[in-house]
Amino acid sequence: MIATGHGEPLAAWFSVSSAGLAPVALPVLGLLVVLLLDALAPARWRAGRALRRAQDGVSLLALLGAGAAVVGLWRSPDLVAGGAVQAVCSWSAGSGQADPQCSFVVSELTLTLQALIVGAAVVSLLLALDGTGARDRVAHHVLFLAAVTGALALAGARDLVSLMVALELASLPAVGLVGLRRDAPGAQGALTFLYTAIVSLGLLALGAGMLLLATGSLYLRDISLALADAALPGPVRAVAALGVLLAVAGVGYKVSLAPFHLWTPDTYAGAPLPVAAFLSVVSKAAGLAAIVVLLGVGLWPVAAVWAPVVGALAVVTMTVGNVVALRQHVAVRLLAWSTVAQAGWVVLPLASLGDADSVAASAGRVGPVLAEPRGAVAASVGYLVAYVAAGLAAFAVVVVLARHVPAAEEHTLESYRGLARREPVAAAVLGFALLCLAGLPPGVMGLVGKLIALRPLVDGGAWVVAVAAALNVALGVAYYLRWTALLVATPRPVVGGPAVSDGAAGVPTWRVRPAEGLAIGAGALACVLLSVAPQLIAGLLPNGLL
Amino acid sequence: MTGGVDLVGPWALAVLVALPLAGALVLLGRGLPARTATRVGVTISGLTLLLALAAAASAAPFAAYPGSRPGLELDLDWIPALGVHLHLGLDGISVPLVLLTALLTLLVCLHLVRVQPDAGRVGGLVACVLAVEGGALGTFLALDLVVFFVAFETVLVPMWFVIARWGDSGQRASTLAGSSRPGGEQARREAANRFVLFTVTGSALMLLGLLLVAMRSGTTDLVLLAQRGGQDLALGVQTVAACLLVAGLAVKAPMFPLHTWLPPAHTIAPTAGSVLLAGVLLKLGTYGLVRVVVPVVPQGLREIAPVLGAFGVAGVLWAGLACFVERDLKRLIALSSVAHMGFVLVGIASMTPEGLQGALFANVAHGLITGLLFLVVGAVKDRHHTAELALLDRNLRDRLPRLGWLLAFGALAGLGLPGLAGFWGELLAIAGAWRSDSAMGAISRPVAVLAAVGTAVAAAYLLRVLRRLWHGPGGAPAAPASLGGPGRFIGDATRHEVVVMMPLVAATVALGVLPAILLEVTGPAVRALLAGAP
């Protein structure tokens, strides 16, 4: 109990659930151990690989531990009962509220996003271990774990300050990761990323300030209650709306939403390949977590303001991404533009929330206070899960291939020509992942993803957005198929080079390191599993949002 | 449950879909030599046909839902969150097309044993053919909107590969005078891309329609939806859904202004691909119209039936006239497909029992006849290394009697000669259109008349082909020396080719002489489909 200076005792309780914070805390712990190992390790460890192995092991263990904590929390009584663990909360007796104000909540939404982020981070780390980016283990692992921590924290953040801090924690270390190639394109990529991040932070801070001004609170729950109040005066509502738009702009860059997507191709091309993979899956999942938490949990009562904007941004994003991707001849740039397009798909379902009636209808369940936009958010997250699985599988193959072709050609699509003959397994994984991204069977996962992304729009009657998105499917198919076709194309005869002998064809010549093999296997397994059982992406968040 | 012979249980439906797909996977996984691969293909497609026959026997008699359930039915949970079931069934509407698909795939695989495309590994081609079969069978058997859609899309990627990889590089793209499209890989790729992009765009729109139906009626089960007959859907919703669904399916069918993907795809595809495209893939579109649009959103279809009928008959006439000036034989057959499918669309748009019966009949007949024609033209083209009418040897009747007779037979069947399969479907479709006041309204009679004119056009352009190729003046080969020149030896159809084509000839005659064997299968199903419509 804290006494305030006004003489009147203002009671406040503050509660922290350490179990609820475990998924976020464990990567930090791992980060510290990596630093300690580096500081304290005896010299003879440094000579060999022992130190590097230990640092790899600690980082992986920290992530796996976070994963185990997520699984453990999922089984906690609160969540089994359909509720949430209130991890960091305060009660202020003076305000007369029975419910606590929470900065960090472990709900089904939190855990779903955290599970996805941890899984994607583990695979990204496995990919990174043998790459150029991780030559400096300490720098790489520390930055990596810090960024993952930020991403994990975003999933549970329920006030604007936590959200901003977590978003920056997820972004700024990633800037460092991008620069780890230590060459000019790397520096350029990192700087582009950094500028975008800083400008976006400014926008987000401005938006948060306006929301605070309009609603008097930084807690998302209070903001949603205040905004849902029909008695809110018009001018106040206008300030809130402006704050909402600025906040959307501030988090949009993280998922590469147009027009905040321009950093993506340069940064992906400049970053070490595994870091590009990290950016395209973990970082994007973090961005979506921020958007979902902000819009789906906090600002959905004013969905009428932002839903049309999100819809327009989604359509513009996917169109721009697809159209530019059509002309790309560099694998990483094609993937970068395709992730821009996919970002449009990821936020697309949120555009369905513009119609207040449909929100109430699609919520299915009226919570203690208000109905929640569960359907649209579940669709967004479901699409994200499918995208992350396919993106990881594709990037895993790209990373391994880049090591096996001459340096000058490492990124060109032409180096994929005839891959099916040289590396049937890798080509099959890449082809399958690309078809998943395109949403064509046998990539059933991608098709179901598109289906669940369009479903809320059709239900909410957002026809313009829905039709525009549907037409974009064909654009995407064009370039994914172009790449897939190269995999099985006949190799071009090399003029003056060694003759291609059929006897050697089909014999694997890659030396895939165990960690990379695991990463490819995990990506492929996820794609196949989700394609066979799409329920896993269609049936997320059965108990609503908190 | 049924009076049929219970040869196989419902599991057979899942096996029907899974067997070809598994075969495709095996062939892709193991780079088998051509000889083994084609034998595997023949074995698997043969087993599939046997299983399809057994399943058809078990599903008989074909009294379709909603009066009763489909004869054979398999229903498993798949995506509970979306209420999607892996619901497969075999009834009077699907049986003919399932059998047609299985038969054509077997013949294509048999054909590949001896006649193989120039480039690319045959194993991959067989795998793609089997994958197309699996997807098509899945589409025909699906009784759930989402499963239907997934299966509908499954055929795209394998067919894309068939065209892009095993297509005819030597195809002179300039089939029209003055056209200067590049040949070789570029042309193949372009044709394949156009096919996929048209279809994907269409099916994305169709997906919106399916979702609208699913969201507004709360189920994706086609049996349930057909039983309700659209009664729980408002007219506006039905119209929007019908527009979206028809737009998507019409691309595949193809309907007149959306057909431009078809001529290059059919022309450049290898013979195996052309047969499958014409015999199987086009049917997916019209089958979807009959299975999904007619029973589920009947009032919506009624609203747009005049447009559908008008476009259908426009396709009949336009494609027929285009065939007059077409110089490439293979392209001509492809264009004639547009005309034939126009009749099917007219039949569906009529929303009368006769019209739908005619549409289903014409579907099957077109699959048999055009499949046969593509096999014959493929054989002619393989021998002459061109399919340009001006360059082909004339007087096939005397020079290559077997091929000549097969071509004549196919052309006569194609122009709707009474006594052959092509006749009944088009006659019924025209009859349906004539009596379709309730759906097509004022334009029903004009559509019927124009469609009848279309049959005359078909007769004219096919007879033009026969006059050129079958009779021809004298025996002098018209080919210039660059194409082998006069005096080269050109063999007649081999016994193998004849064996491959004979089942199609036999089926064409059988359906022409005894149309009742098909009409009795589809009849109850059609009455049941229209029962929901007011």
Coordinates of C-alpha atoms in Angstrom, one line a residue, chain B residues 93-94 96-98 100-101 104 136-137 139-140 148 152 155 249-254 261-262 266 274-291 336-338 340-342 344-345 348 358-371 374:
Chain B
I93 CA -24.2 -36.3 -61.9
S94 CA -20.7 -37.3 -60.9
P96 CA -20.4 -40.2 -65.9
L97 CA -17.7 -37.7 -65.4
V98 CA -15.8 -39.9 -63.0
L100 CA -14.9 -40.4 -68.3
T101 CA -11.9 -39.1 -66.4
L104 CA -9.4 -40.8 -70.6
A136 CA -10.3 -34.0 -61.2
L137 CA -11.7 -37.1 -59.5
T139 CA -13.6 -32.3 -57.8
F140 CA -16.2 -34.6 -59.2
F148 CA -14.5 -28.9 -54.1
F152 CA -10.5 -27.8 -58.3
V155 CA -5.3 -29.7 -61.3
L249 CA -16.4 -21.4 -63.3
A250 CA -17.0 -19.8 -66.7
V251 CA -13.2 -19.1 -67.1
K252 CA -12.6 -22.8 -66.8
A253 CA -15.6 -23.9 -68.9
P254 CA -14.7 -21.6 -70.9
W261 CA -6.5 -18.9 -72.6
L262 CA -7.9 -22.0 -74.3
H266 CA -4.7 -26.7 -76.1
S274 CA -4.7 -31.6 -74.9
V275 CA -6.9 -34.7 -74.3
L276 CA -6.9 -34.1 -70.6
L277 CA -7.6 -30.4 -71.0
A278 CA -10.5 -31.0 -73.3
G279 CA -11.8 -34.1 -71.8
V280 CA -11.4 -33.4 -68.1
L281 CA -10.4 -29.9 -67.2
L282 CA -13.1 -28.1 -69.1
K283 CA -15.6 -30.4 -67.5
L284 CA -14.6 -29.1 -64.1
G285 CA -16.1 -25.7 -64.9
T286 CA -19.4 -27.0 -66.3
Y287 CA -19.6 -29.6 -63.6
G288 CA -19.2 -26.9 -61.0
L289 CA -22.0 -25.0 -62.5
V290 CA -24.3 -28.0 -62.3
R291 CA -23.2 -29.1 -58.9
S336 CA -14.4 -26.1 -81.5
S337 CA -14.2 -27.0 -77.8
V338 CA -15.3 -23.5 -77.1
H340 CA -19.2 -27.3 -77.8
M341 CA -18.9 -25.9 -74.3
G342 CA -21.2 -23.1 -75.4
V344 CA -23.3 -26.9 -72.4
L345 CA -23.6 -23.4 -71.0
I348 CA -27.3 -25.1 -67.9
G358 CA -28.4 -32.0 -72.5
A359 CA -25.6 -30.2 -70.7
L360 CA -24.5 -33.3 -68.8
F361 CA -24.7 -35.4 -72.0
A362 CA -22.9 -32.9 -74.1
N363 CA -20.2 -32.7 -71.4
V364 CA -19.5 -36.4 -71.7
A365 CA -19.9 -36.5 -75.5
H366 CA -17.5 -33.6 -75.9
G367 CA -14.9 -35.4 -73.7
L368 CA -15.1 -38.5 -75.8
I369 CA -15.2 -36.9 -79.2
T370 CA -12.7 -34.1 -78.6
G371 CA -10.4 -36.5 -76.8
F374 CA -7.0 -34.6 -80.3

